[in-house]
PDB file of C-alpha atoms in Angstrom:
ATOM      1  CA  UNK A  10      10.430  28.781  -7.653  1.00 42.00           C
ATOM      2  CA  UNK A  11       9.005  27.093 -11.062  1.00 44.00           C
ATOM      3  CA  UNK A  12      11.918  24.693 -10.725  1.00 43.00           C
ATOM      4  CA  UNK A  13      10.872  23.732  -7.075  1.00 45.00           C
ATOM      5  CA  UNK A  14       7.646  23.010  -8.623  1.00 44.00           C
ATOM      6  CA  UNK A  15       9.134  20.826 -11.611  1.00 43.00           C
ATOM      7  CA  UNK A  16      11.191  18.842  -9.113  1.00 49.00           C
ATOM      8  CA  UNK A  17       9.274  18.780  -6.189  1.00 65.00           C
ATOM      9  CA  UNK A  18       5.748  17.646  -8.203  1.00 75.00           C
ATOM     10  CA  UNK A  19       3.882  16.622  -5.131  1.00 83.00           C
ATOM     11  CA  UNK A  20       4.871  19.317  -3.132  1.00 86.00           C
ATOM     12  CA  UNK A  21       1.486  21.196  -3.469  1.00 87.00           C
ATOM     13  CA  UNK A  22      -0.606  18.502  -3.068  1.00 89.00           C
ATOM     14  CA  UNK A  23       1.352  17.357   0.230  1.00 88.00           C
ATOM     15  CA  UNK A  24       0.779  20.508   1.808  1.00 88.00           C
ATOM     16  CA  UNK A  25      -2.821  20.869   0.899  1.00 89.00           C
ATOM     17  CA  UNK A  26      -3.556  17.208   2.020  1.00 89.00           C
ATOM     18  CA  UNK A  27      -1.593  18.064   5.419  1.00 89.00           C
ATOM     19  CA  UNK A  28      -4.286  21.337   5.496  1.00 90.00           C
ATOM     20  CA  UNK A  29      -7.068  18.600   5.186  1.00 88.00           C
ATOM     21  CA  UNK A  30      -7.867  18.795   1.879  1.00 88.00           C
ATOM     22  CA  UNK A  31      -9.240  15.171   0.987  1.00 87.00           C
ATOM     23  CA  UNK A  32      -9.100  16.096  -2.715  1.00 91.00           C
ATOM     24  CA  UNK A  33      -5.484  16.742  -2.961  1.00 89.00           C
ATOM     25  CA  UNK A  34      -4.498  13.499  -0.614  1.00 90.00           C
ATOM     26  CA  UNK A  35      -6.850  11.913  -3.552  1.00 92.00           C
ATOM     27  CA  UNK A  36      -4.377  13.054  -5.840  1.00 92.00           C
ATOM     28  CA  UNK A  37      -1.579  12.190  -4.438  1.00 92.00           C
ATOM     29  CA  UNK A  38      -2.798   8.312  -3.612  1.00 92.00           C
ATOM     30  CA  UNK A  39      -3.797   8.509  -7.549  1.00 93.00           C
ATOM     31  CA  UNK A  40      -0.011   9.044  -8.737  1.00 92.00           C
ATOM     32  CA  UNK A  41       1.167   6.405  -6.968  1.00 93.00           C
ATOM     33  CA  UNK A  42      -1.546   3.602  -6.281  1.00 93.00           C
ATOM     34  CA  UNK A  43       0.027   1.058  -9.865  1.00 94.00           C
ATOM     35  CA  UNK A  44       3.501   1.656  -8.354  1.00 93.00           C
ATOM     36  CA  UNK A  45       2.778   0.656  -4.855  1.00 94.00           C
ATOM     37  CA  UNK A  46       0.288  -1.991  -6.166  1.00 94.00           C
ATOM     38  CA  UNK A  47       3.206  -3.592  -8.496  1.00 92.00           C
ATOM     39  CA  UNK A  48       5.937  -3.619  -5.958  1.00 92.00           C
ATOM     40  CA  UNK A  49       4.011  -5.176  -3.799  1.00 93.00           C
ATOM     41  CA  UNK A  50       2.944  -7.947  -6.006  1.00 91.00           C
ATOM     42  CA  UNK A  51       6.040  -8.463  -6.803  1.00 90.00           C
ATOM     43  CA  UNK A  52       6.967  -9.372  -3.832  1.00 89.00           C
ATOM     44  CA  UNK A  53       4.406 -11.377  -2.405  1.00 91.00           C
ATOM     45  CA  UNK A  54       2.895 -13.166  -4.762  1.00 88.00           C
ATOM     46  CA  UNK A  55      -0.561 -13.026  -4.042  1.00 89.00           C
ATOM     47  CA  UNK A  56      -3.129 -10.425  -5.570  1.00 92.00           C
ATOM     48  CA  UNK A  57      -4.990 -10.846  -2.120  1.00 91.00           C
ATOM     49  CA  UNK A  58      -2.486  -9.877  -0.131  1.00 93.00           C
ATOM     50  CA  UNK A  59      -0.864  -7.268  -2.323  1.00 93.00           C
ATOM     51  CA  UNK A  60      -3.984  -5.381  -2.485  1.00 94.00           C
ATOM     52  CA  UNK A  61      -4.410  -5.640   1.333  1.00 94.00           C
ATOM     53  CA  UNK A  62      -0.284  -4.390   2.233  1.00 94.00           C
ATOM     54  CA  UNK A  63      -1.284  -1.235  -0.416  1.00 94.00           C
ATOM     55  CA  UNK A  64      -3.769  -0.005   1.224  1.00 94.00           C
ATOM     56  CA  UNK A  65      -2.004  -0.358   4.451  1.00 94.00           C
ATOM     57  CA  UNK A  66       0.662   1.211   2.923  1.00 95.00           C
ATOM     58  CA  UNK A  67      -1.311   4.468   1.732  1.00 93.00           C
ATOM     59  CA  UNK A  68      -3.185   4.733   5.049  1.00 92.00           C
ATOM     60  CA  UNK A  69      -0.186   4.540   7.070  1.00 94.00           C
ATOM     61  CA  UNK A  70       1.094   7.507   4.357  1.00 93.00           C
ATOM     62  CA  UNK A  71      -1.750   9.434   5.171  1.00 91.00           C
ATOM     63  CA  UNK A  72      -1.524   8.662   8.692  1.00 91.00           C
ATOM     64  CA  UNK A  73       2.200  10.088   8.952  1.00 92.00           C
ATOM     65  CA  UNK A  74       2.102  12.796   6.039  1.00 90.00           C
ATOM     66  CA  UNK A  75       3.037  15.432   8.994  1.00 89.00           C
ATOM     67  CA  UNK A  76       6.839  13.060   8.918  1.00 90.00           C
ATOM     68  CA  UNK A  77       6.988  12.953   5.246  1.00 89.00           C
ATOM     69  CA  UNK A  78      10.018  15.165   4.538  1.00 88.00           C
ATOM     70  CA  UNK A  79       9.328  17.207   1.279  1.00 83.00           C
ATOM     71  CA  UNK A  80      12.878  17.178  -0.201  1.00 84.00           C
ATOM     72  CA  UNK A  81      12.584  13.156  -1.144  1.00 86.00           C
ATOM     73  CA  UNK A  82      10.221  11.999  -3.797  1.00 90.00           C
ATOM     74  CA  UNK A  83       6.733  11.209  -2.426  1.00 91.00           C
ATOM     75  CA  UNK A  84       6.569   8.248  -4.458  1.00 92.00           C
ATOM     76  CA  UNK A  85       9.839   6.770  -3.168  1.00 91.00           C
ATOM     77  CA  UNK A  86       8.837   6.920   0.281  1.00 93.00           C
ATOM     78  CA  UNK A  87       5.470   5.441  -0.088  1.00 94.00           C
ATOM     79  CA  UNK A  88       7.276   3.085  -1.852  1.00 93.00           C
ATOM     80  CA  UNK A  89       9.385   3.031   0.976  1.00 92.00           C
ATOM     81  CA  UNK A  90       6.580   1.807   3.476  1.00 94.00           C
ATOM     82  CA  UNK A  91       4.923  -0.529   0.969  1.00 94.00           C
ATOM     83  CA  UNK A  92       8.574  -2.177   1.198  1.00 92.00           C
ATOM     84  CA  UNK A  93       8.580  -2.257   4.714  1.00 91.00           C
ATOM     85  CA  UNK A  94       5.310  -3.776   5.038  1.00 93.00           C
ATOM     86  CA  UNK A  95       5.979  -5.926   2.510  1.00 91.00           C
ATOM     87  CA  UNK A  96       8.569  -7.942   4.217  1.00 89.00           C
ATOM     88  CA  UNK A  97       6.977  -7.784   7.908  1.00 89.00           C
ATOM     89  CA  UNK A  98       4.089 -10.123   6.003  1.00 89.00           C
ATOM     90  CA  UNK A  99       6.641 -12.162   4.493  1.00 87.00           C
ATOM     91  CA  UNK A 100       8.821 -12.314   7.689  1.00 85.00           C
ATOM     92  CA  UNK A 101       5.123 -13.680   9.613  1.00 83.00           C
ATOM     93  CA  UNK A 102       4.552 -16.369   7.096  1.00 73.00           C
ATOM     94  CA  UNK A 103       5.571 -19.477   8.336  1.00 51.00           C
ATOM     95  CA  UNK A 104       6.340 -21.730   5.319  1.00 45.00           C
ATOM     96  CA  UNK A 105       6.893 -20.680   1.804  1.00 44.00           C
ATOM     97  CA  UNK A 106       3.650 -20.298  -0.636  1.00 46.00           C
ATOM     98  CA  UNK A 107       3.821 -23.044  -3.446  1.00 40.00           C
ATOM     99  CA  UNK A 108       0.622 -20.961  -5.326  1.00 42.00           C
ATOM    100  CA  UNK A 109       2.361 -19.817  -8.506  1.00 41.00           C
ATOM    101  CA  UNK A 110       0.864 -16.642  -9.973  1.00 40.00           C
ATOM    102  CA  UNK A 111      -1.759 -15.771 -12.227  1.00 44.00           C
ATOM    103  CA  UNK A 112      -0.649 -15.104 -15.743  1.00 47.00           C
ATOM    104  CA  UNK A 113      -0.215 -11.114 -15.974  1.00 42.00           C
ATOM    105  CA  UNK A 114      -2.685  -9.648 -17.930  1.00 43.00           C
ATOM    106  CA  UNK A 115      -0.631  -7.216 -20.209  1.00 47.00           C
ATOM    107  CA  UNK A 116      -2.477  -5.280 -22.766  1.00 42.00           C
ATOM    108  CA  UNK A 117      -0.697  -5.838 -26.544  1.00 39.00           C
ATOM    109  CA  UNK A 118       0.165  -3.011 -28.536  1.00 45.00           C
ATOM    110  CA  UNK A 119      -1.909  -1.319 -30.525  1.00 43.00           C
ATOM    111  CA  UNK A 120      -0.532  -2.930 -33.389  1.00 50.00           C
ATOM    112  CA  UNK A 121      -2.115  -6.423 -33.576  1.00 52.00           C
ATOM    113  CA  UNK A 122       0.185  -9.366 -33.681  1.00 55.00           C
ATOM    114  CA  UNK A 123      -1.275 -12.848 -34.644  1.00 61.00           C
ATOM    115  CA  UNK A 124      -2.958 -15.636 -32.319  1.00 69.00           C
ATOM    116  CA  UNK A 125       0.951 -17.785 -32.952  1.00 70.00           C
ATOM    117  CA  UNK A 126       3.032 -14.118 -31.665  1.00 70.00           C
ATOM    118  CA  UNK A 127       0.474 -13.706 -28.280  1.00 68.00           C
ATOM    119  CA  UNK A 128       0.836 -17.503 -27.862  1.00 69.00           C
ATOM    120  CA  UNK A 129       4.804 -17.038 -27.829  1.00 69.00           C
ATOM    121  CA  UNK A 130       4.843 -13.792 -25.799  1.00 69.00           C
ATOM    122  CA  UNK A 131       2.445 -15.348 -23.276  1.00 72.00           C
ATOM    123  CA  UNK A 132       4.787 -18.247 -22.937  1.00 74.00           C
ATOM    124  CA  UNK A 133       7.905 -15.916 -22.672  1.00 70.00           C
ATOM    125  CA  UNK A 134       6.045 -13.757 -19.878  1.00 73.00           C
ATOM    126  CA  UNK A 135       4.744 -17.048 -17.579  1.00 73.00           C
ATOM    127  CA  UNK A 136       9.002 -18.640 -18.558  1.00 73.00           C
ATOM    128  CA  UNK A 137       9.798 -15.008 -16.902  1.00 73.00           C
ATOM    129  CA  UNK A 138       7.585 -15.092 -14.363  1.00 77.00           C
ATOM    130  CA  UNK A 139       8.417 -18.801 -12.892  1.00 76.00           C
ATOM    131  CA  UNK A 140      11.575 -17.861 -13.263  1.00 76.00           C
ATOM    132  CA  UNK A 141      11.204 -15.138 -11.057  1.00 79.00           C
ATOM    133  CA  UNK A 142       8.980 -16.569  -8.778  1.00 80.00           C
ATOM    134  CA  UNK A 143      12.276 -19.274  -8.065  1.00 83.00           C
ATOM    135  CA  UNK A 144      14.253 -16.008  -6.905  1.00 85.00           C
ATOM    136  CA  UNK A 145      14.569 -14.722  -3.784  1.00 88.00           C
ATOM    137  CA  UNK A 146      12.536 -11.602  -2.213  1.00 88.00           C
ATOM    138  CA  UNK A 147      15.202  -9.695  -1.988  1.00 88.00           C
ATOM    139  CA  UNK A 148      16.273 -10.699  -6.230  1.00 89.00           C
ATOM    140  CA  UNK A 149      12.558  -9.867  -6.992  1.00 87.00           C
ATOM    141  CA  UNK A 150      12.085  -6.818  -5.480  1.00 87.00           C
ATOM    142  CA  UNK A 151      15.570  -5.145  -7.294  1.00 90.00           C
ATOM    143  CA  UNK A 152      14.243  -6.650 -10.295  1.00 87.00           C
ATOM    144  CA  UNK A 153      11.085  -5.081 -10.202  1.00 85.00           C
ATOM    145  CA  UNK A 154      12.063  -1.530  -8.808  1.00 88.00           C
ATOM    146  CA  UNK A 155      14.336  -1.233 -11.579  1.00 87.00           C
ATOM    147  CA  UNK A 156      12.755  -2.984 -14.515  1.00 84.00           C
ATOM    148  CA  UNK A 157       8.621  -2.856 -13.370  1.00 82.00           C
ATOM    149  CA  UNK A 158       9.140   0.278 -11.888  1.00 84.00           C
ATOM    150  CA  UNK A 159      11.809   1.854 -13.869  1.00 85.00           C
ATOM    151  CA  UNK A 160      13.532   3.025 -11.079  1.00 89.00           C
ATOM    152  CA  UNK A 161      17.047   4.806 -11.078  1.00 91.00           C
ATOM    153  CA  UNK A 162      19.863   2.913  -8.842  1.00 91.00           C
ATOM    154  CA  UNK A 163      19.678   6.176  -6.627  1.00 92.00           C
ATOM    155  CA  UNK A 164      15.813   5.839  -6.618  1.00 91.00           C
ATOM    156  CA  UNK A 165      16.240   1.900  -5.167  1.00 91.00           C
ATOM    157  CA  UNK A 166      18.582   2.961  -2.874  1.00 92.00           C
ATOM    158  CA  UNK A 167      16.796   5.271  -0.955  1.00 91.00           C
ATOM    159  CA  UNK A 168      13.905   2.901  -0.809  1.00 88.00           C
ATOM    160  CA  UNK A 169      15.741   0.027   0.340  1.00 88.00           C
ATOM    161  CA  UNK A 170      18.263   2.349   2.698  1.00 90.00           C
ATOM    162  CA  UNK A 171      21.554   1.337   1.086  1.00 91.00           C
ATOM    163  CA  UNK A 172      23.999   2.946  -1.588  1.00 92.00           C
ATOM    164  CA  UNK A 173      23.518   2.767  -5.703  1.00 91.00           C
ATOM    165  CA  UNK A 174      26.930   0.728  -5.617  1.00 92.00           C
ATOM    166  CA  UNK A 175      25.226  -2.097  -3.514  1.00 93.00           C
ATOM    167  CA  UNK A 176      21.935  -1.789  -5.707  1.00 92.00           C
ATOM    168  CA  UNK A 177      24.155  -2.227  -8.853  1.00 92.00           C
ATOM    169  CA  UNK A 178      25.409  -5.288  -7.465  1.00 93.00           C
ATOM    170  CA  UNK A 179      22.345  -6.674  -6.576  1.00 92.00           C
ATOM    171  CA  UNK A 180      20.805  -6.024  -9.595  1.00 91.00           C
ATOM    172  CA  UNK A 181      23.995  -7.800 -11.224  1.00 93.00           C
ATOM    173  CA  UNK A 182      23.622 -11.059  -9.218  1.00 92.00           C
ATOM    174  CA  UNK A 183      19.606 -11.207  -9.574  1.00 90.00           C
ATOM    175  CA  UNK A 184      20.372 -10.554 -13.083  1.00 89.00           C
ATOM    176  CA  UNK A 185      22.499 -13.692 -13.700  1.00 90.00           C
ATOM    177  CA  UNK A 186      20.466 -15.808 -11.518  1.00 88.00           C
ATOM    178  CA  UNK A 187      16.990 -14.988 -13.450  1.00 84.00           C
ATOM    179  CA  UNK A 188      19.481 -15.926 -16.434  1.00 86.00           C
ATOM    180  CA  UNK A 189      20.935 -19.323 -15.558  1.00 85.00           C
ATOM    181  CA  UNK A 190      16.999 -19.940 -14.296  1.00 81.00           C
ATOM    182  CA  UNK A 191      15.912 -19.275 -17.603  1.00 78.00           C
ATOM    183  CA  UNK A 192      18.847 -20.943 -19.619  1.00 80.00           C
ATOM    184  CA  UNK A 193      18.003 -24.087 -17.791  1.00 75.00           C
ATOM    185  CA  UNK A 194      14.172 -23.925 -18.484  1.00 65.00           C
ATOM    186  CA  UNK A 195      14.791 -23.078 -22.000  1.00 65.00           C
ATOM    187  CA  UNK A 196      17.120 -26.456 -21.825  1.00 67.00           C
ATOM    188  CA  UNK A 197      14.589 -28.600 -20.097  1.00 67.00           C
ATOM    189  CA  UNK A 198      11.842 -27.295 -22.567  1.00 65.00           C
ATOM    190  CA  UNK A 199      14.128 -28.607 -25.650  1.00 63.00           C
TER     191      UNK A 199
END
């Protein structure tokens, strides 16, 4: 039974928000609200609208908690819906947003680096990130489940419906085209 618990950490809270208990849905929405809010920003490319598709995405999980099916990871499948609303936005759009995105605001380590190190790292993050923003949807979204979200090949590919072999070669290809992307900036930069 304590391993159920260990494995199965939202279990409790699932069932107690499917009782009615706002406090435990709370909870739940808590654990997961940076994860759903990253993916989703990831793949749109607009704070606006990635707010917007998370909140969807954590009503509609409220909404259908009664189909949630406690053996999978809660987080996955609200992952799982964020996803899916994700690219029903993205399929609506009708031409392709030129708006790049605003510079990431990471927080440094606690050990501080000088004014010329933040300088470089936030010109390695914005090469990174206009090198992603080149890729497609479907390159950024493998990228970020795995690296922003530090998701297992397993985890991806029961969020995206398709086996770890095809997520490894996904990742592969959006690998080596974020790489010849930022080869040739690094080039053009010279």
């Amino acid at each position: 039974m304590a391993d159920d618990a260990v494995q199965l950490p939202w279990k409790a809270d699932v069932q107690a928000a499917r009782r009615g208990d706002p406090s435990a849905f709370e909870t739940l929405v808590r654990s997961v609200q940076r994860q759903v809010y990253g993916l989703a920003l990831r793949l749109l490319q607009s704070e606006a609208e990635a707010a917007e598709v998370s909140q969807e995405a954590l009503l509609r999980a409220y909404q259908n908690l009664h189909r949630y099916d406690d053996s999978r990871p809660f987080d996955l499948w609200v992952l799982a819906i964020t996803r899916n609303l994700c690219l029903d936005l993205l399929r609506r759009r009708t031409k392709v947003r030129t708006e790049e995105l605003e510079p990431m605001k990471e927080v440094l380590p606690s050990g501080e680096a000088s004014q010329e190190e933040g300088a470089i790292a936030r010109e390695e993050r914005q090469s990174l990130e206009d090198a992603m923003a080149t890729l497609s949807v479907d390159d950024r979204e493998v990228l970020a489940l795995y690296y922003v979200q530090k998701r297992t090949t397993k985890e991806i590919a029961q969020i995206l419906g398709c086996a770890p072999g095809t997520i490894m070669a996904r990742l592969f290809r959006a690998r080596e085209k974020l790489r010849k992307k930022m080869t040739t900036t690094e080039e053009a930069s010279r």
